[in-house]
PDB file of N, CA and C in Angstrom:
ATOM      1  N   UNK J 375     -75.814 -23.658 -87.352  1.00 96.00           N
ATOM      2  CA  UNK J 375     -74.634 -24.446 -87.597  1.00 96.00           C
ATOM      3  C   UNK J 375     -73.378 -23.622 -87.320  1.00 96.00           C
ATOM      4  N   UNK J 376     -73.328 -23.115 -86.113  1.00 97.00           N
ATOM      5  CA  UNK J 376     -72.236 -22.209 -85.729  1.00 97.00           C
ATOM      6  C   UNK J 376     -70.870 -22.884 -85.777  1.00 97.00           C
ATOM      7  N   UNK J 377     -70.792 -24.133 -85.385  1.00 97.00           N
ATOM      8  CA  UNK J 377     -69.493 -24.816 -85.393  1.00 97.00           C
ATOM      9  C   UNK J 377     -68.965 -24.996 -86.822  1.00 97.00           C
ATOM     10  N   UNK J 378     -69.853 -25.300 -87.742  1.00 98.00           N
ATOM     11  CA  UNK J 378     -69.452 -25.420 -89.141  1.00 98.00           C
ATOM     12  C   UNK J 378     -68.982 -24.073 -89.670  1.00 98.00           C
ATOM     13  N   UNK J 379     -69.726 -23.034 -89.362  1.00 97.00           N
ATOM     14  CA  UNK J 379     -69.328 -21.687 -89.788  1.00 97.00           C
ATOM     15  C   UNK J 379     -67.959 -21.334 -89.221  1.00 97.00           C
ATOM     16  N   UNK J 380     -67.741 -21.639 -87.959  1.00 98.00           N
ATOM     17  CA  UNK J 380     -66.466 -21.349 -87.326  1.00 98.00           C
ATOM     18  C   UNK J 380     -65.316 -22.054 -88.048  1.00 98.00           C
ATOM     19  N   UNK J 381     -65.533 -23.300 -88.417  1.00 98.00           N
ATOM     20  CA  UNK J 381     -64.503 -24.033 -89.172  1.00 98.00           C
ATOM     21  C   UNK J 381     -64.152 -23.310 -90.469  1.00 98.00           C
ATOM     22  N   UNK J 382     -65.163 -22.832 -91.175  1.00 98.00           N
ATOM     23  CA  UNK J 382     -64.913 -22.115 -92.428  1.00 98.00           C
ATOM     24  C   UNK J 382     -64.180 -20.800 -92.183  1.00 98.00           C
ATOM     25  N   UNK J 383     -64.556 -20.082 -91.124  1.00 98.00           N
ATOM     26  CA  UNK J 383     -63.890 -18.820 -90.815  1.00 98.00           C
ATOM     27  C   UNK J 383     -62.412 -19.038 -90.488  1.00 98.00           C
ATOM     28  N   UNK J 384     -62.122 -20.101 -89.757  1.00 98.00           N
ATOM     29  CA  UNK J 384     -60.727 -20.411 -89.412  1.00 98.00           C
ATOM     30  C   UNK J 384     -59.941 -20.753 -90.673  1.00 98.00           C
ATOM     31  N   UNK J 385     -60.531 -21.556 -91.536  1.00 98.00           N
ATOM     32  CA  UNK J 385     -59.849 -21.912 -92.793  1.00 98.00           C
ATOM     33  C   UNK J 385     -59.635 -20.685 -93.668  1.00 98.00           C
ATOM     34  N   UNK J 386     -60.641 -19.841 -93.769  1.00 98.00           N
ATOM     35  CA  UNK J 386     -60.515 -18.621 -94.573  1.00 98.00           C
ATOM     36  C   UNK J 386     -59.414 -17.724 -94.016  1.00 98.00           C
ATOM     37  N   UNK J 387     -59.375 -17.575 -92.704  1.00 98.00           N
ATOM     38  CA  UNK J 387     -58.358 -16.723 -92.077  1.00 98.00           C
ATOM     39  C   UNK J 387     -56.958 -17.228 -92.379  1.00 98.00           C
ATOM     40  N   UNK J 388     -56.773 -18.521 -92.351  1.00 98.00           N
ATOM     41  CA  UNK J 388     -55.450 -19.086 -92.640  1.00 98.00           C
ATOM     42  C   UNK J 388     -55.031 -18.768 -94.076  1.00 98.00           C
ATOM     43  N   UNK J 389     -55.955 -18.888 -95.012  1.00 98.00           N
ATOM     44  CA  UNK J 389     -55.637 -18.581 -96.416  1.00 98.00           C
ATOM     45  C   UNK J 389     -55.363 -17.095 -96.606  1.00 98.00           C
ATOM     46  N   UNK J 390     -56.150 -16.255 -95.956  1.00 98.00           N
ATOM     47  CA  UNK J 390     -55.976 -14.805 -96.089  1.00 98.00           C
ATOM     48  C   UNK J 390     -54.657 -14.354 -95.486  1.00 98.00           C
ATOM     49  N   UNK J 391     -54.300 -14.925 -94.356  1.00 97.00           N
ATOM     50  CA  UNK J 391     -53.034 -14.578 -93.722  1.00 97.00           C
ATOM     51  C   UNK J 391     -51.867 -15.029 -94.602  1.00 97.00           C
ATOM     52  N   UNK J 392     -51.972 -16.217 -95.181  1.00 98.00           N
ATOM     53  CA  UNK J 392     -50.918 -16.722 -96.066  1.00 98.00           C
ATOM     54  C   UNK J 392     -50.748 -15.827 -97.292  1.00 98.00           C
ATOM     55  N   UNK J 393     -51.842 -15.231 -97.747  1.00 98.00           N
ATOM     56  CA  UNK J 393     -51.795 -14.330 -98.902  1.00 98.00           C
ATOM     57  C   UNK J 393     -51.405 -12.905 -98.521  1.00 98.00           C
ATOM     58  N   UNK J 394     -51.342 -12.624 -97.227  1.00 97.00           N
ATOM     59  CA  UNK J 394     -51.012 -11.281 -96.770  1.00 97.00           C
ATOM     60  C   UNK J 394     -52.156 -10.287 -96.905  1.00 97.00           C
ATOM     61  N   UNK J 395     -53.381 -10.797 -97.005  1.00 98.00           N
ATOM     62  CA  UNK J 395     -54.565  -9.945 -97.143  1.00 98.00           C
ATOM     63  C   UNK J 395     -55.081  -9.600 -95.748  1.00 98.00           C
ATOM     64  N   UNK J 396     -54.466  -8.591 -95.147  1.00 97.00           N
ATOM     65  CA  UNK J 396     -54.768  -8.273 -93.755  1.00 97.00           C
ATOM     66  C   UNK J 396     -56.212  -7.812 -93.529  1.00 97.00           C
ATOM     67  N   UNK J 397     -56.776  -6.928 -94.358  1.00 97.00           N
ATOM     68  CA  UNK J 397     -58.173  -6.550 -94.102  1.00 97.00           C
ATOM     69  C   UNK J 397     -59.128  -7.750 -94.111  1.00 97.00           C
ATOM     70  N   UNK J 398     -58.941  -8.660 -95.056  1.00 98.00           N
ATOM     71  CA  UNK J 398     -59.808  -9.843 -95.095  1.00 98.00           C
ATOM     72  C   UNK J 398     -59.546 -10.757 -93.904  1.00 98.00           C
ATOM     73  N   UNK J 399     -58.275 -10.893 -93.527  1.00 98.00           N
ATOM     74  CA  UNK J 399     -57.931 -11.709 -92.366  1.00 98.00           C
ATOM     75  C   UNK J 399     -58.591 -11.159 -91.107  1.00 98.00           C
ATOM     76  N   UNK J 400     -58.554  -9.828 -90.964  1.00 98.00           N
ATOM     77  CA  UNK J 400     -59.179  -9.214 -89.795  1.00 98.00           C
ATOM     78  C   UNK J 400     -60.684  -9.450 -89.792  1.00 98.00           C
ATOM     79  N   UNK J 401     -61.305  -9.399 -90.956  1.00 98.00           N
ATOM     80  CA  UNK J 401     -62.736  -9.682 -91.046  1.00 98.00           C
ATOM     81  C   UNK J 401     -63.036 -11.129 -90.643  1.00 98.00           C
ATOM     82  N   UNK J 402     -62.164 -12.042 -91.024  1.00 98.00           N
ATOM     83  CA  UNK J 402     -62.365 -13.438 -90.625  1.00 98.00           C
ATOM     84  C   UNK J 402     -62.177 -13.625 -89.120  1.00 98.00           C
ATOM     85  N   UNK J 403     -61.231 -12.900 -88.534  1.00 98.00           N
ATOM     86  CA  UNK J 403     -61.090 -12.947 -87.067  1.00 98.00           C
ATOM     87  C   UNK J 403     -62.352 -12.401 -86.410  1.00 98.00           C
ATOM     88  N   UNK J 404     -62.876 -11.316 -86.959  1.00 98.00           N
ATOM     89  CA  UNK J 404     -64.117 -10.751 -86.432  1.00 98.00           C
ATOM     90  C   UNK J 404     -65.249 -11.772 -86.525  1.00 98.00           C
ATOM     91  N   UNK J 405     -65.362 -12.453 -87.658  1.00 98.00           N
ATOM     92  CA  UNK J 405     -66.418 -13.447 -87.824  1.00 98.00           C
ATOM     93  C   UNK J 405     -66.273 -14.581 -86.808  1.00 98.00           C
ATOM     94  N   UNK J 406     -65.034 -14.984 -86.553  1.00 98.00           N
ATOM     95  CA  UNK J 406     -64.804 -16.014 -85.538  1.00 98.00           C
ATOM     96  C   UNK J 406     -65.240 -15.509 -84.163  1.00 98.00           C
ATOM     97  N   UNK J 407     -64.876 -14.272 -83.847  1.00 98.00           N
ATOM     98  CA  UNK J 407     -65.220 -13.709 -82.536  1.00 98.00           C
ATOM     99  C   UNK J 407     -66.733 -13.615 -82.361  1.00 98.00           C
ATOM    100  N   UNK J 408     -67.429 -13.160 -83.388  1.00 98.00           N
ATOM    101  CA  UNK J 408     -68.892 -13.080 -83.320  1.00 98.00           C
ATOM    102  C   UNK J 408     -69.479 -14.470 -83.083  1.00 98.00           C
ATOM    103  N   UNK J 409     -68.933 -15.451 -83.758  1.00 98.00           N
ATOM    104  CA  UNK J 409     -69.424 -16.816 -83.598  1.00 98.00           C
ATOM    105  C   UNK J 409     -69.174 -17.325 -82.184  1.00 98.00           C
ATOM    106  N   UNK J 410     -67.987 -17.058 -81.660  1.00 98.00           N
ATOM    107  CA  UNK J 410     -67.723 -17.461 -80.268  1.00 98.00           C
ATOM    108  C   UNK J 410     -68.685 -16.777 -79.307  1.00 98.00           C
ATOM    109  N   UNK J 411     -68.995 -15.508 -79.558  1.00 97.00           N
ATOM    110  CA  UNK J 411     -69.992 -14.826 -78.718  1.00 97.00           C
ATOM    111  C   UNK J 411     -71.320 -15.564 -78.753  1.00 97.00           C
ATOM    112  N   UNK J 412     -71.741 -15.953 -79.930  1.00 96.00           N
ATOM    113  CA  UNK J 412     -73.026 -16.652 -80.072  1.00 96.00           C
ATOM    114  C   UNK J 412     -72.998 -18.034 -79.446  1.00 96.00           C
ATOM    115  N   UNK J 413     -71.801 -18.606 -79.336  1.00 97.00           N
ATOM    116  CA  UNK J 413     -71.648 -19.899 -78.675  1.00 97.00           C
ATOM    117  C   UNK J 413     -71.498 -19.752 -77.157  1.00 97.00           C
ATOM    118  N   UNK J 414     -71.522 -18.511 -76.670  1.00 95.00           N
ATOM    119  CA  UNK J 414     -71.380 -18.267 -75.239  1.00 95.00           C
ATOM    120  C   UNK J 414     -69.953 -18.364 -74.737  1.00 95.00           C
ATOM    121  N   UNK J 415     -68.988 -18.205 -75.623  1.00 96.00           N
ATOM    122  CA  UNK J 415     -67.576 -18.295 -75.259  1.00 96.00           C
ATOM    123  C   UNK J 415     -66.934 -16.909 -75.387  1.00 96.00           C
ATOM    124  N   UNK J 416     -67.340 -16.034 -74.482  1.00 95.00           N
ATOM    125  CA  UNK J 416     -66.925 -14.636 -74.585  1.00 95.00           C
ATOM    126  C   UNK J 416     -65.417 -14.429 -74.398  1.00 95.00           C
ATOM    127  N   UNK J 417     -64.760 -15.317 -73.652  1.00 96.00           N
ATOM    128  CA  UNK J 417     -63.312 -15.163 -73.462  1.00 96.00           C
ATOM    129  C   UNK J 417     -62.569 -15.347 -74.784  1.00 96.00           C
ATOM    130  N   UNK J 418     -62.979 -16.350 -75.550  1.00 97.00           N
ATOM    131  CA  UNK J 418     -62.350 -16.576 -76.857  1.00 97.00           C
ATOM    132  C   UNK J 418     -62.662 -15.424 -77.805  1.00 97.00           C
ATOM    133  N   UNK J 419     -63.887 -14.940 -77.746  1.00 98.00           N
ATOM    134  CA  UNK J 419     -64.271 -13.809 -78.596  1.00 98.00           C
ATOM    135  C   UNK J 419     -63.427 -12.582 -78.259  1.00 98.00           C
ATOM    136  N   UNK J 420     -63.302 -12.295 -76.983  1.00 97.00           N
ATOM    137  CA  UNK J 420     -62.526 -11.127 -76.563  1.00 97.00           C
ATOM    138  C   UNK J 420     -61.074 -11.225 -77.035  1.00 97.00           C
ATOM    139  N   UNK J 421     -60.478 -12.386 -76.893  1.00 98.00           N
ATOM    140  CA  UNK J 421     -59.084 -12.562 -77.311  1.00 98.00           C
ATOM    141  C   UNK J 421     -58.925 -12.292 -78.808  1.00 98.00           C
ATOM    142  N   UNK J 422     -59.867 -12.783 -79.606  1.00 98.00           N
ATOM    143  CA  UNK J 422     -59.794 -12.554 -81.053  1.00 98.00           C
ATOM    144  C   UNK J 422     -60.013 -11.084 -81.397  1.00 98.00           C
ATOM    145  N   UNK J 423     -60.992 -10.457 -80.752  1.00 98.00           N
ATOM    146  CA  UNK J 423     -61.209  -9.022 -80.994  1.00 98.00           C
ATOM    147  C   UNK J 423     -59.946  -8.229 -80.661  1.00 98.00           C
ATOM    148  N   UNK J 424     -59.356  -8.509 -79.516  1.00 98.00           N
ATOM    149  CA  UNK J 424     -58.169  -7.754 -79.098  1.00 98.00           C
ATOM    150  C   UNK J 424     -56.984  -7.998 -80.039  1.00 98.00           C
ATOM    151  N   UNK J 425     -56.824  -9.221 -80.494  1.00 98.00           N
ATOM    152  CA  UNK J 425     -55.760  -9.522 -81.453  1.00 98.00           C
ATOM    153  C   UNK J 425     -55.984  -8.735 -82.745  1.00 98.00           C
ATOM    154  N   UNK J 426     -57.203  -8.757 -83.242  1.00 98.00           N
ATOM    155  CA  UNK J 426     -57.516  -8.060 -84.487  1.00 98.00           C
ATOM    156  C   UNK J 426     -57.366  -6.544 -84.330  1.00 98.00           C
ATOM    157  N   UNK J 427     -57.775  -6.009 -83.199  1.00 98.00           N
ATOM    158  CA  UNK J 427     -57.646  -4.567 -82.954  1.00 98.00           C
ATOM    159  C   UNK J 427     -56.181  -4.163 -82.942  1.00 98.00           C
ATOM    160  N   UNK J 428     -55.350  -4.966 -82.320  1.00 98.00           N
ATOM    161  CA  UNK J 428     -53.918  -4.650 -82.266  1.00 98.00           C
ATOM    162  C   UNK J 428     -53.307  -4.623 -83.663  1.00 98.00           C
ATOM    163  N   UNK J 429     -53.667  -5.595 -84.491  1.00 98.00           N
ATOM    164  CA  UNK J 429     -53.127  -5.641 -85.855  1.00 98.00           C
ATOM    165  C   UNK J 429     -53.668  -4.477 -86.677  1.00 98.00           C
ATOM    166  N   UNK J 430     -54.945  -4.184 -86.548  1.00 98.00           N
ATOM    167  CA  UNK J 430     -55.533  -3.067 -87.290  1.00 98.00           C
ATOM    168  C   UNK J 430     -54.863  -1.749 -86.893  1.00 98.00           C
ATOM    169  N   UNK J 431     -54.582  -1.578 -85.609  1.00 97.00           N
ATOM    170  CA  UNK J 431     -53.889  -0.367 -85.160  1.00 97.00           C
ATOM    171  C   UNK J 431     -52.471  -0.317 -85.708  1.00 97.00           C
ATOM    172  N   UNK J 432     -51.788  -1.440 -85.653  1.00 97.00           N
ATOM    173  CA  UNK J 432     -50.416  -1.510 -86.157  1.00 97.00           C
ATOM    174  C   UNK J 432     -50.341  -1.156 -87.640  1.00 97.00           C
ATOM    175  N   UNK J 433     -51.307  -1.670 -88.403  1.00 97.00           N
ATOM    176  CA  UNK J 433     -51.318  -1.453 -89.851  1.00 97.00           C
ATOM    177  C   UNK J 433     -52.073  -0.185 -90.250  1.00 97.00           C
ATOM    178  N   UNK J 434     -52.520   0.556 -89.260  1.00 97.00           N
ATOM    179  CA  UNK J 434     -53.235   1.827 -89.482  1.00 97.00           C
ATOM    180  C   UNK J 434     -54.488   1.651 -90.341  1.00 97.00           C
ATOM    181  N   UNK J 435     -55.231   0.618 -90.027  1.00 97.00           N
ATOM    182  CA  UNK J 435     -56.500   0.340 -90.695  1.00 97.00           C
ATOM    183  C   UNK J 435     -57.615   0.867 -89.790  1.00 97.00           C
ATOM    184  N   UNK J 436     -57.788   2.182 -89.818  1.00 97.00           N
ATOM    185  CA  UNK J 436     -58.632   2.868 -88.835  1.00 97.00           C
ATOM    186  C   UNK J 436     -60.095   2.433 -88.884  1.00 97.00           C
ATOM    187  N   UNK J 437     -60.670   2.336 -90.058  1.00 97.00           N
ATOM    188  CA  UNK J 437     -62.084   1.950 -90.136  1.00 97.00           C
ATOM    189  C   UNK J 437     -62.313   0.549 -89.592  1.00 97.00           C
ATOM    190  N   UNK J 438     -61.412  -0.346 -89.927  1.00 97.00           N
ATOM    191  CA  UNK J 438     -61.535  -1.715 -89.418  1.00 97.00           C
ATOM    192  C   UNK J 438     -61.353  -1.722 -87.904  1.00 97.00           C
ATOM    193  N   UNK J 439     -60.403  -0.936 -87.414  1.00 97.00           N
ATOM    194  CA  UNK J 439     -60.152  -0.858 -85.978  1.00 97.00           C
ATOM    195  C   UNK J 439     -61.388  -0.382 -85.227  1.00 97.00           C
ATOM    196  N   UNK J 440     -62.027   0.672 -85.727  1.00 97.00           N
ATOM    197  CA  UNK J 440     -63.229   1.209 -85.077  1.00 97.00           C
ATOM    198  C   UNK J 440     -64.347   0.166 -85.078  1.00 97.00           C
ATOM    199  N   UNK J 441     -64.516  -0.520 -86.197  1.00 97.00           N
ATOM    200  CA  UNK J 441     -65.534  -1.562 -86.306  1.00 97.00           C
ATOM    201  C   UNK J 441     -65.287  -2.666 -85.279  1.00 97.00           C
ATOM    202  N   UNK J 442     -64.027  -3.102 -85.179  1.00 98.00           N
ATOM    203  CA  UNK J 442     -63.673  -4.150 -84.229  1.00 98.00           C
ATOM    204  C   UNK J 442     -63.864  -3.686 -82.789  1.00 98.00           C
ATOM    205  N   UNK J 443     -63.501  -2.448 -82.509  1.00 98.00           N
ATOM    206  CA  UNK J 443     -63.679  -1.917 -81.154  1.00 98.00           C
ATOM    207  C   UNK J 443     -65.153  -1.893 -80.769  1.00 98.00           C
ATOM    208  N   UNK J 444     -66.015  -1.536 -81.716  1.00 97.00           N
ATOM    209  CA  UNK J 444     -67.452  -1.531 -81.441  1.00 97.00           C
ATOM    210  C   UNK J 444     -67.945  -2.943 -81.156  1.00 97.00           C
ATOM    211  N   UNK J 445     -67.464  -3.909 -81.918  1.00 97.00           N
ATOM    212  CA  UNK J 445     -67.881  -5.294 -81.681  1.00 97.00           C
ATOM    213  C   UNK J 445     -67.354  -5.817 -80.352  1.00 97.00           C
ATOM    214  N   UNK J 446     -66.131  -5.431 -79.993  1.00 98.00           N
ATOM    215  CA  UNK J 446     -65.608  -5.815 -78.681  1.00 98.00           C
ATOM    216  C   UNK J 446     -66.470  -5.220 -77.579  1.00 98.00           C
ATOM    217  N   UNK J 447     -66.828  -3.954 -77.714  1.00 97.00           N
ATOM    218  CA  UNK J 447     -67.669  -3.311 -76.698  1.00 97.00           C
ATOM    219  C   UNK J 447     -69.018  -4.027 -76.578  1.00 97.00           C
ATOM    220  N   UNK J 448     -69.607  -4.383 -77.699  1.00 97.00           N
ATOM    221  CA  UNK J 448     -70.884  -5.111 -77.666  1.00 97.00           C
ATOM    222  C   UNK J 448     -70.723  -6.466 -76.984  1.00 97.00           C
ATOM    223  N   UNK J 449     -69.618  -7.121 -77.255  1.00 97.00           N
ATOM    224  CA  UNK J 449     -69.335  -8.411 -76.630  1.00 97.00           C
ATOM    225  C   UNK J 449     -69.205  -8.261 -75.121  1.00 97.00           C
ATOM    226  N   UNK J 450     -68.459  -7.246 -74.712  1.00 97.00           N
ATOM    227  CA  UNK J 450     -68.279  -7.004 -73.281  1.00 97.00           C
ATOM    228  C   UNK J 450     -69.599  -6.659 -72.605  1.00 97.00           C
ATOM    229  N   UNK J 451     -70.424  -5.873 -73.266  1.00 96.00           N
ATOM    230  CA  UNK J 451     -71.757  -5.548 -72.722  1.00 96.00           C
ATOM    231  C   UNK J 451     -72.584  -6.805 -72.543  1.00 96.00           C
ATOM    232  N   UNK J 452     -72.562  -7.666 -73.553  1.00 94.00           N
ATOM    233  CA  UNK J 452     -73.333  -8.921 -73.470  1.00 94.00           C
ATOM    234  C   UNK J 452     -72.863  -9.805 -72.333  1.00 94.00           C
ATOM    235  N   UNK J 453     -71.580  -9.700 -72.012  1.00 93.00           N
ATOM    236  CA  UNK J 453     -71.003 -10.505 -70.925  1.00 93.00           C
ATOM    237  C   UNK J 453     -71.200  -9.816 -69.567  1.00 93.00           C
ATOM    238  N   UNK J 454     -71.868  -8.656 -69.555  1.00 93.00           N
ATOM    239  CA  UNK J 454     -72.128  -7.944 -68.305  1.00 93.00           C
ATOM    240  C   UNK J 454     -70.939  -7.143 -67.803  1.00 93.00           C
ATOM    241  N   UNK J 455     -69.980  -6.902 -68.638  1.00 94.00           N
ATOM    242  CA  UNK J 455     -68.768  -6.165 -68.258  1.00 94.00           C
ATOM    243  C   UNK J 455     -68.911  -4.708 -68.713  1.00 94.00           C
ATOM    244  N   UNK J 456     -69.822  -4.019 -68.068  1.00 94.00           N
ATOM    245  CA  UNK J 456     -70.244  -2.698 -68.499  1.00 94.00           C
ATOM    246  C   UNK J 456     -69.144  -1.649 -68.424  1.00 94.00           C
ATOM    247  N   UNK J 457     -68.387  -1.626 -67.354  1.00 94.00           N
ATOM    248  CA  UNK J 457     -67.329  -0.620 -67.199  1.00 94.00           C
ATOM    249  C   UNK J 457     -66.266  -0.768 -68.289  1.00 94.00           C
ATOM    250  N   UNK J 458     -65.908  -1.998 -68.594  1.00 91.00           N
ATOM    251  CA  UNK J 458     -64.885  -2.227 -69.622  1.00 91.00           C
ATOM    252  C   UNK J 458     -65.398  -1.854 -71.017  1.00 91.00           C
ATOM    253  N   UNK J 459     -66.666  -2.119 -71.250  1.00 91.00           N
ATOM    254  CA  UNK J 459     -67.247  -1.799 -72.557  1.00 91.00           C
ATOM    255  C   UNK J 459     -67.212  -0.302 -72.776  1.00 91.00           C
TER     256      UNK J 459
END
């Protein structure tokens, strides 16, 4: 039920962003990106990973940034984009 999960992740992200809970918001973006990967929509996943990585870098959330970068690399590998990964 990936589409249902995606709906919940989007709703959670909106609430977390409204509360200013950036680490949780980034986790929800990651969950959305993983779901898009599983749905075969790697472009949407990549955009979310890159958005989350930029915010994590800006806010100096190093552990979250590294985690997101690893997930982006895995996504790129799955899409056959080996050099970029």
